[in-house]
Every structure is written in C-alpha cells, then in structure tokens.
Tab-separated table of C-alpha atoms in Angstrom:
chain	number	residue	atom	x	y	z
G	4	UNK	CA	6.770	46.880	-7.294
G	5	UNK	CA	7.442	43.247	-8.159
G	6	UNK	CA	6.538	41.958	-11.433
G	7	UNK	CA	3.618	39.787	-11.942
G	8	UNK	CA	4.002	35.784	-12.200
G	9	UNK	CA	1.133	34.139	-13.677
G	10	UNK	CA	1.115	30.322	-12.393
G	11	UNK	CA	-0.589	27.837	-14.915
G	12	UNK	CA	-2.025	24.800	-13.219
G	13	UNK	CA	-4.014	22.965	-15.878
G	14	UNK	CA	-6.765	20.720	-14.011
G	15	UNK	CA	-8.762	17.528	-15.052
G	16	UNK	CA	-10.554	15.509	-12.455
G	17	UNK	CA	-7.659	16.725	-9.908
G	18	UNK	CA	-9.505	16.853	-6.734
G	19	UNK	CA	-7.364	14.157	-4.892
G	20	UNK	CA	-4.203	16.756	-4.723
G	21	UNK	CA	-5.265	20.094	-6.014
G	22	UNK	CA	-5.537	21.566	-2.316
G	23	UNK	CA	-1.940	20.416	-1.257
G	24	UNK	CA	-0.910	22.148	-4.682
G	25	UNK	CA	-2.536	25.098	-3.933
G	26	UNK	CA	-1.425	25.762	-0.613
G	27	UNK	CA	2.054	25.305	-1.782
G	28	UNK	CA	1.409	28.161	-3.682
G	29	UNK	CA	-0.254	30.381	-1.213
G	30	UNK	CA	2.424	29.881	1.122
G	31	UNK	CA	5.028	31.545	-1.221
G	32	UNK	CA	7.419	34.224	-0.120
G	33	UNK	CA	6.754	36.022	-3.349
G	34	UNK	CA	3.215	37.362	-3.077
G	35	UNK	CA	2.938	39.142	-6.509
G	36	UNK	CA	1.058	36.276	-8.463
G	37	UNK	CA	-1.931	35.258	-10.111
G	38	UNK	CA	-3.040	31.430	-10.302
G	39	UNK	CA	-5.009	30.312	-13.379
G	40	UNK	CA	-6.729	26.928	-12.943
G	41	UNK	CA	-7.239	25.689	-16.452
G	42	UNK	CA	-9.902	23.217	-16.170
G	43	UNK	CA	-9.868	21.006	-19.172
G	44	UNK	CA	-13.666	19.948	-18.851
G	45	UNK	CA	-13.848	18.348	-15.502
G	46	UNK	CA	-17.047	16.722	-14.220
G	47	UNK	CA	-19.382	18.912	-12.300
G	48	UNK	CA	-18.130	17.678	-8.751
G	49	UNK	CA	-14.749	18.646	-9.714
G	50	UNK	CA	-15.636	22.258	-10.888
G	51	UNK	CA	-17.191	22.865	-7.683
G	52	UNK	CA	-14.061	22.202	-5.883
G	53	UNK	CA	-12.203	24.315	-8.210
G	54	UNK	CA	-14.647	27.252	-7.535
G	55	UNK	CA	-14.276	26.687	-3.862
G	56	UNK	CA	-10.677	27.272	-4.216
G	57	UNK	CA	-11.167	30.366	-6.187
G	58	UNK	CA	-13.273	31.923	-3.399
G	59	UNK	CA	-10.598	31.453	-0.870
G	60	UNK	CA	-7.996	33.825	-2.541
G	61	UNK	CA	-8.819	36.475	-4.879
G	62	UNK	CA	-5.482	35.738	-6.951
G	63	UNK	CA	-6.864	32.376	-8.219
G	64	UNK	CA	-9.148	32.387	-11.362
G	65	UNK	CA	-10.849	29.372	-12.930
G	66	UNK	CA	-11.022	28.951	-16.707
G	67	UNK	CA	-13.095	26.172	-17.679
G	68	UNK	CA	-12.746	24.855	-21.283
G	69	UNK	CA	-14.142	21.817	-23.064
G	70	UNK	CA	-12.083	18.653	-23.043
G	71	UNK	CA	-9.281	18.664	-25.416
G	72	UNK	CA	-6.092	17.875	-23.522
G	73	UNK	CA	-3.713	19.442	-21.259
G	74	UNK	CA	-1.783	21.161	-24.142
G	75	UNK	CA	-4.769	23.083	-25.089
G	76	UNK	CA	-5.425	23.788	-21.521
G	77	UNK	CA	-2.076	25.179	-21.387
G	78	UNK	CA	-2.098	27.139	-24.433
G	79	UNK	CA	-5.717	28.711	-23.591
G	80	UNK	CA	-4.263	29.535	-20.045
G	81	UNK	CA	-1.238	31.247	-21.595
G	82	UNK	CA	-3.590	33.635	-23.523
G	83	UNK	CA	-5.309	34.625	-20.418
G	84	UNK	CA	-1.953	35.248	-18.367
G	85	UNK	CA	-1.198	38.850	-17.434
G	86	UNK	CA	2.206	38.310	-15.839
G	87	UNK	CA	5.475	39.376	-17.232
G	88	UNK	CA	6.640	35.696	-16.120
G	89	UNK	CA	5.024	32.369	-16.424
G	90	UNK	CA	5.468	29.621	-14.203
G	91	UNK	CA	4.042	25.960	-15.092
G	92	UNK	CA	2.881	23.812	-12.001
G	93	UNK	CA	1.310	20.378	-12.263
G	94	UNK	CA	-1.930	20.015	-10.154
G	95	UNK	CA	-0.801	16.994	-8.273
G	96	UNK	CA	2.760	18.572	-7.538
G	97	UNK	CA	3.951	20.870	-4.945
G	98	UNK	CA	6.428	23.410	-4.382
G	99	UNK	CA	8.918	24.923	-1.836
G	100	UNK	CA	7.948	28.212	-0.274
G	101	UNK	CA	10.821	30.186	-1.750
G	102	UNK	CA	10.876	28.669	-5.336
G	103	UNK	CA	8.853	31.456	-6.949
G	104	UNK	CA	10.916	34.167	-5.196
G	105	UNK	CA	14.368	32.209	-6.108
G	106	UNK	CA	13.307	31.531	-9.816
G	107	UNK	CA	12.261	35.186	-10.124
G	108	UNK	CA	15.451	36.596	-8.731
G	109	UNK	CA	17.539	34.408	-10.633
G	110	UNK	CA	15.680	35.363	-13.930
G	111	UNK	CA	16.147	39.312	-13.018
G	112	UNK	CA	19.717	38.694	-12.062
G	113	UNK	CA	20.892	37.116	-15.137
G	114	UNK	CA	18.469	38.390	-17.844
G	115	UNK	CA	17.552	34.796	-18.732
G	116	UNK	CA	14.775	33.463	-20.506
G	117	UNK	CA	14.106	30.462	-18.593
G	118	UNK	CA	14.798	29.226	-15.100
G	119	UNK	CA	14.098	25.662	-13.157
G	120	UNK	CA	14.893	23.851	-10.359
G	121	UNK	CA	15.940	20.221	-9.487
G	122	UNK	CA	13.111	18.021	-8.658
G	123	UNK	CA	12.402	15.471	-5.951
G	124	UNK	CA	9.835	12.779	-6.258
G	125	UNK	CA	7.637	11.903	-3.297
G	126	UNK	CA	4.516	9.815	-2.786
G	127	UNK	CA	2.658	11.645	0.289
G	128	UNK	CA	3.177	15.332	1.422
G	129	UNK	CA	3.833	14.222	4.834
G	130	UNK	CA	7.379	13.271	3.491
G	131	UNK	CA	8.208	16.941	3.959
G	132	UNK	CA	8.309	18.277	7.448
G	133	UNK	CA	7.666	22.063	8.228
G	134	UNK	CA	11.470	22.433	8.993
G	135	UNK	CA	12.351	21.418	5.679
G	136	UNK	CA	9.922	23.587	3.859
G	137	UNK	CA	10.804	26.603	5.673
G	138	UNK	CA	14.491	26.188	6.009
G	139	UNK	CA	16.803	28.593	4.631
G	140	UNK	CA	19.230	27.723	1.915
G	141	UNK	CA	21.863	29.786	-0.042
G	142	UNK	CA	20.955	29.952	-3.842
G	143	UNK	CA	23.515	27.840	-5.694
G	144	UNK	CA	22.877	27.984	-9.720
G	145	UNK	CA	24.130	27.624	-12.974
G	146	UNK	CA	23.651	30.082	-15.624
G	147	UNK	CA	24.194	28.726	-19.308
G	148	UNK	CA	23.341	29.910	-22.819
G	149	UNK	CA	20.547	27.825	-24.464
G	150	UNK	CA	22.760	26.047	-27.026
G	151	UNK	CA	24.639	24.553	-24.266
G	152	UNK	CA	21.199	23.587	-22.498
G	153	UNK	CA	20.349	22.054	-25.565
G	154	UNK	CA	23.725	20.203	-25.976
G	155	UNK	CA	23.185	18.869	-22.230
G	156	UNK	CA	19.413	17.635	-23.031
G	157	UNK	CA	20.334	16.030	-26.536
G	158	UNK	CA	23.265	14.033	-24.848
G	159	UNK	CA	21.157	13.162	-21.932
G	160	UNK	CA	23.432	15.340	-19.336
G	161	UNK	CA	20.390	16.752	-17.437
G	162	UNK	CA	16.970	15.715	-16.948
G	163	UNK	CA	15.536	19.295	-15.866
G	164	UNK	CA	14.505	19.958	-19.387
G	165	UNK	CA	12.396	16.812	-19.665
G	166	UNK	CA	9.252	18.471	-18.160
G	167	UNK	CA	7.485	21.753	-17.861
G	168	UNK	CA	6.669	21.372	-14.116
G	169	UNK	CA	8.794	23.843	-12.206
G	170	UNK	CA	9.683	26.140	-15.132
G	171	UNK	CA	9.455	29.768	-15.338
G	172	UNK	CA	9.631	31.611	-18.497
G	173	UNK	CA	9.821	35.166	-19.735
G	174	UNK	CA	6.344	35.669	-21.296
G	175	UNK	CA	7.768	37.589	-24.178
G	176	UNK	CA	9.918	34.566	-25.186
G	177	UNK	CA	7.271	32.255	-25.917
G	178	UNK	CA	4.879	34.520	-27.930
G	179	UNK	CA	5.610	32.598	-31.147
G	180	UNK	CA	4.800	29.211	-30.210
G	181	UNK	CA	2.709	26.742	-28.010
G	182	UNK	CA	2.206	23.370	-26.787
G	183	UNK	CA	1.660	20.819	-29.491
G	184	UNK	CA	-1.942	19.589	-29.323
G	185	UNK	CA	-1.529	16.799	-31.316
G	186	UNK	CA	0.667	15.221	-28.744
G	187	UNK	CA	-0.647	13.405	-25.334
G	188	UNK	CA	2.991	12.764	-24.121
G	189	UNK	CA	6.128	14.600	-24.698
G	190	UNK	CA	4.442	17.954	-25.621
G	191	UNK	CA	6.252	19.834	-22.775
G	192	UNK	CA	9.466	18.574	-23.968
G	193	UNK	CA	8.882	19.890	-27.450
G	194	UNK	CA	7.761	23.181	-25.905
G	195	UNK	CA	10.932	23.753	-23.901
G	196	UNK	CA	13.220	22.471	-26.746
G	197	UNK	CA	11.603	25.288	-29.021
G	198	UNK	CA	12.220	27.647	-26.320
G	199	UNK	CA	15.855	26.666	-26.174
G	200	UNK	CA	15.970	27.600	-29.679
G	201	UNK	CA	15.335	31.203	-28.790
G	202	UNK	CA	18.612	32.942	-27.831
G	203	UNK	CA	19.201	33.812	-24.249
G	204	UNK	CA	20.398	32.220	-21.070
G	205	UNK	CA	18.844	29.483	-18.977
G	206	UNK	CA	19.396	29.295	-15.283
G	207	UNK	CA	19.136	25.872	-13.302
G	208	UNK	CA	18.684	26.295	-9.382
G	209	UNK	CA	20.390	23.593	-7.712
G	210	UNK	CA	17.974	22.897	-5.015
G	211	UNK	CA	15.392	20.223	-5.122
G	212	UNK	CA	12.444	22.619	-4.536
G	213	UNK	CA	10.145	21.369	-7.039
G	214	UNK	CA	8.560	18.243	-5.356
G	215	UNK	CA	6.941	15.789	-8.205
G	216	UNK	CA	4.460	13.315	-6.805
G	217	UNK	CA	4.490	9.698	-7.759
G	218	UNK	CA	1.565	7.613	-6.870
G	219	UNK	CA	0.306	4.229	-8.038
G	220	UNK	CA	-2.262	5.551	-11.060
G	221	UNK	CA	0.616	7.061	-12.493
G	222	UNK	CA	1.673	3.744	-13.811
G	223	UNK	CA	-1.672	2.830	-15.340
G	224	UNK	CA	-1.448	1.782	-18.880
G	225	UNK	CA	-4.008	3.771	-20.450
G	226	UNK	CA	-3.970	4.402	-24.401
G	227	UNK	CA	-0.289	3.353	-24.201
G	228	UNK	CA	0.085	3.170	-27.947
G	229	UNK	CA	-0.474	6.591	-28.411
G	230	UNK	CA	1.602	7.507	-25.405
G	231	UNK	CA	4.434	5.959	-27.065
G	232	UNK	CA	3.780	7.364	-30.507
G	233	UNK	CA	3.880	10.867	-28.808
G	234	UNK	CA	6.928	10.306	-27.289
G	235	UNK	CA	8.661	9.055	-30.442
G	236	UNK	CA	7.162	11.958	-32.464
G	237	UNK	CA	8.925	14.374	-30.102
G	238	UNK	CA	11.998	12.623	-30.132
G	239	UNK	CA	12.234	12.037	-33.725
G	240	UNK	CA	11.263	16.065	-34.275
G	241	UNK	CA	14.244	17.000	-31.867
G	242	UNK	CA	16.571	14.684	-33.287
G	243	UNK	CA	15.826	15.730	-37.039
G	244	UNK	CA	16.150	19.260	-36.081
G	245	UNK	CA	19.438	19.068	-34.609
G	246	UNK	CA	20.508	17.203	-37.557
G	247	UNK	CA	19.307	19.894	-40.037
G	248	UNK	CA	21.002	22.440	-37.835
G	249	UNK	CA	24.531	20.629	-38.233
G	250	UNK	CA	24.560	19.734	-34.618
G	251	UNK	CA	25.716	15.987	-35.664
G	252	UNK	CA	26.801	14.800	-31.808
G	253	UNK	CA	23.347	15.981	-30.417
G	254	UNK	CA	21.328	14.271	-33.420
G	255	UNK	CA	23.493	10.891	-32.795
G	256	UNK	CA	22.943	11.047	-29.003
G	257	UNK	CA	19.542	11.525	-29.596
G	258	UNK	CA	19.363	8.618	-32.150
G	259	UNK	CA	20.942	6.311	-29.767
G	260	UNK	CA	18.346	7.342	-27.222
G	261	UNK	CA	15.336	6.840	-29.716
G	262	UNK	CA	16.705	3.237	-30.222
G	263	UNK	CA	17.182	2.358	-26.578
G	264	UNK	CA	13.751	3.579	-25.978
G	265	UNK	CA	12.446	1.427	-28.785
G	266	UNK	CA	14.073	-1.579	-26.855
G	267	UNK	CA	12.661	-0.741	-23.668
G	268	UNK	CA	9.145	-0.108	-24.947
G	269	UNK	CA	9.416	-3.367	-27.024
G	270	UNK	CA	10.191	-5.437	-23.753
G	271	UNK	CA	7.288	-3.779	-21.771
G	272	UNK	CA	4.872	-4.425	-24.518
G	273	UNK	CA	5.733	-8.129	-24.646
G	274	UNK	CA	5.382	-8.382	-21.071
G	275	UNK	CA	2.061	-6.861	-21.319
G	276	UNK	CA	0.975	-8.951	-24.444
G	277	UNK	CA	0.377	-5.805	-26.446
G	278	UNK	CA	0.732	-6.992	-30.128
G	279	UNK	CA	-0.527	-3.766	-31.664
G	280	UNK	CA	2.291	-2.022	-29.757
G	281	UNK	CA	4.911	-4.657	-30.683
G	282	UNK	CA	3.987	-4.347	-34.693
G	283	UNK	CA	4.371	-0.598	-34.223
G	284	UNK	CA	7.672	-0.603	-32.565
G	285	UNK	CA	8.817	-3.056	-35.298
G	286	UNK	CA	7.706	-0.520	-37.862
G	287	UNK	CA	9.611	2.377	-36.544
G	288	UNK	CA	12.486	0.315	-35.904
G	289	UNK	CA	12.641	-0.482	-39.629
G	290	UNK	CA	12.429	3.342	-40.409
G	291	UNK	CA	15.110	4.082	-37.931
G	292	UNK	CA	17.557	1.529	-39.650
G	293	UNK	CA	17.161	3.589	-42.641
G	294	UNK	CA	18.236	6.695	-40.627
G	295	UNK	CA	21.657	8.271	-42.089
G	296	UNK	CA	22.825	8.102	-38.292
G	297	UNK	CA	22.043	4.448	-37.719
G	298	UNK	CA	25.491	3.120	-38.877
G	299	UNK	CA	27.110	5.428	-36.406
G	300	UNK	CA	25.193	3.961	-33.481
G	301	UNK	CA	27.036	1.458	-31.235
G	302	UNK	CA	27.226	-2.142	-32.294
G	303	UNK	CA	25.886	-3.511	-29.151
G	304	UNK	CA	22.660	-1.223	-29.430
G	305	UNK	CA	22.196	-2.592	-32.782
G	306	UNK	CA	22.802	-6.169	-31.662
G	307	UNK	CA	20.203	-5.627	-28.901
G	308	UNK	CA	17.561	-3.977	-31.111
G	309	UNK	CA	17.898	-7.132	-33.519
G	310	UNK	CA	17.668	-9.608	-31.053
G	311	UNK	CA	14.479	-8.077	-29.281
G	312	UNK	CA	12.485	-7.437	-32.357
G	313	UNK	CA	13.674	-10.570	-34.160
G	314	UNK	CA	14.331	-12.901	-31.750
G	315	UNK	CA	12.982	-12.295	-28.169
G	316	UNK	CA	13.347	-15.311	-26.419
G	317	UNK	CA	16.980	-15.720	-27.544
G	318	UNK	CA	17.427	-12.104	-26.015
G	319	UNK	CA	15.870	-12.928	-22.584
G	320	UNK	CA	18.142	-16.156	-22.332
G	321	UNK	CA	21.240	-13.842	-23.136
G	322	UNK	CA	20.068	-11.463	-20.384
G	323	UNK	CA	19.893	-14.367	-17.983
G	324	UNK	CA	23.126	-15.735	-19.213
G	325	UNK	CA	24.653	-12.140	-18.393
G	326	UNK	CA	22.948	-11.760	-15.228
G	327	UNK	CA	24.279	-15.045	-14.254
G	328	UNK	CA	27.910	-14.262	-15.259
G	329	UNK	CA	27.989	-11.018	-13.389
G	330	UNK	CA	26.691	-12.804	-10.186
G	331	UNK	CA	29.426	-15.410	-10.642
G	332	UNK	CA	32.185	-12.647	-11.306
G	333	UNK	CA	30.802	-10.854	-8.105
G	334	UNK	CA	30.886	-13.908	-5.836
G	335	UNK	CA	34.479	-14.698	-6.990
G	336	UNK	CA	35.854	-11.246	-6.568
G	337	UNK	CA	34.063	-11.380	-2.905
G	338	UNK	CA	35.938	-14.615	-2.111
G	339	UNK	CA	39.522	-13.196	-3.427
G	340	UNK	CA	39.154	-9.826	-1.418
G	341	UNK	CA	38.402	-11.925	1.621
G	342	UNK	CA	41.363	-14.051	1.302
G	343	UNK	CA	43.517	-10.808	0.845
G	344	UNK	CA	42.426	-9.228	4.177
G	345	UNK	CA	42.694	-12.276	6.290
C-alpha cells in the first residue's frame, strides 16, 4: 500500500480558480492522498463553494479558521494532516497529472526530505491541452544534499526554493518549525530555508509540472510597504544566519541581492510616488551600509545605490545615457557586420 500524502491548499476567497486547482489534483495518477482546504476566514459565499467541493470527493476536507493570514492557515493545516508526506499547493495554481506520483517516487528512491519540480507560468488553463498534460516523460532529476541546495539558493543559481508551491516534504522533517506568521511575504522562502538547514537530501525534478498562474490582480499594490518589509526581514534573516555559520560567500551573495532589491524597490516606489516606502528604503539602506559585508560589495552596486537614494534624477539621466550608448554601439556593430558580409 502506498503512503498517504497530505495536500495542503490554503484558500481565501479563491472562488475564481479553486475548481481548476482541485480538478488537477483529482486527475493525479497517484490516488493515496488527502486534500486539506485550509479556509483562512473566507466570506460565506466562498465557504459554500468549498463545502460543495468537499462533497464531490471524500478525500477532500475543509478546515475553517479565523482570518490570520496564509502562514497561520498552513500551520493549522499541518497540524491536521495525517500523511507521511505533505505537498503544498496554492489555490490558483494547477499541477501535472503525474506530479504527485513522480515526487513521491523520487523521495522514496533517494530517501530525501524534500522534492520539488520546475515551474511554468501561465495565464489561462486553456494554455495546456490534454495531450500535453497526459503525455509521458522520463523522470530527469538532480539529487543534492541540503548544503549544496542552500548554496544554490544563496548564490541565486536556482529559483526552485523561492516558493512553497509544488514542494513535497517528509512530514517528520518539519516537526520542529512552522511558517512565520509575522510575515505576509517571504514566509515560504524562510520555511524552505529552515528545512534545508536540516540534514538530508533534496530532489529537483527537471520537468515544468507545477503551473503557476499569473493574472492581473497579482500586480495589485496592496499593502506594499508591509510586503517589502516582510521580504527584507526574510532575506536579512537568511543572510545573517549564513554569516553566523561562517558561510561568507553565501552571505555576501545575499548581501548583494538585498542591495539590488533595495534599488529596484526604490525605483518602483518613486514611480508610484510612495514617499512612505521611499523613506523606509532609505532607512534600511543606511543600516545595510553599516554591515561588515558592505565594503566587499561591487563598486557599481554601491554607486547605483548612492545615486538612486540621494540623486534619483541624476540616476535616471545616467540610465538614459547608457541606453542611448548601447543603441549606438548596436547600430555601429550592425553596419560593420553588414559591410563585412557584402
């Protein structure tokens, strides 16, 4: 008999896409699973939709909680889970029919603590025809130990550890920690990082079998200040932990990534005329300049940070000059190349 897999799906007013999500689960080639719909305080009309879904298959159970955020919903769902393995799925995403079977097989074969797959972004479910979803593929994968996985994440060599969607974990490996309920963004990255700190192996399936939905409302700038605060707290936590554990190369890579993010966030804040966010970013930039890692960052990164924070109009002018310079070089090269082939 196969092991039970608990599929945790946090839902909050998810009526638009939850049916597609559940259908992709019910069409899995691996059938020994339970689905936990963790309702984070949805309104009554949405609860009726979830209750109707539960009636369609006895393997689906609805757990309703007061609205405390996605981290709290996942934590409560993990307490209710009965499976040997836990698979995390977001309510607006879908999965390939063979994903559960493949990740489970790889975990068993390699005795790993975590398995995940490559991600494919899409806008509508119609993008995937039945031939694609039901086609057969050989399982190409990479098995690495958790320290190499941490190195890959810290040095931005992969993005598969950036989110919890599509991740299957051995339940016994996550008994000692949970999602950080103080964060509204980046909580899944922190969770995966804490899991990678455990000793064990990680399997990456090289198939784009987790389909991440991208839609217009994803870009809505709601509560943007707290979003960036949460991202910064998460990234700083990982950077500081790597530094404390004498993994200086990883810490330096994360330091550079943090500075790049501050630059990008500040540009976005300026475009949106969000002065409150600009002031916050200036404050954390001052803090980052006092870091012991800051002197080792690239001069170009430090110059860019200085210009963006202290003389934004001059930064925009320099960017326009660089773009113009690049275009001129491209056209000159094109003319030279055309002369040579004539």
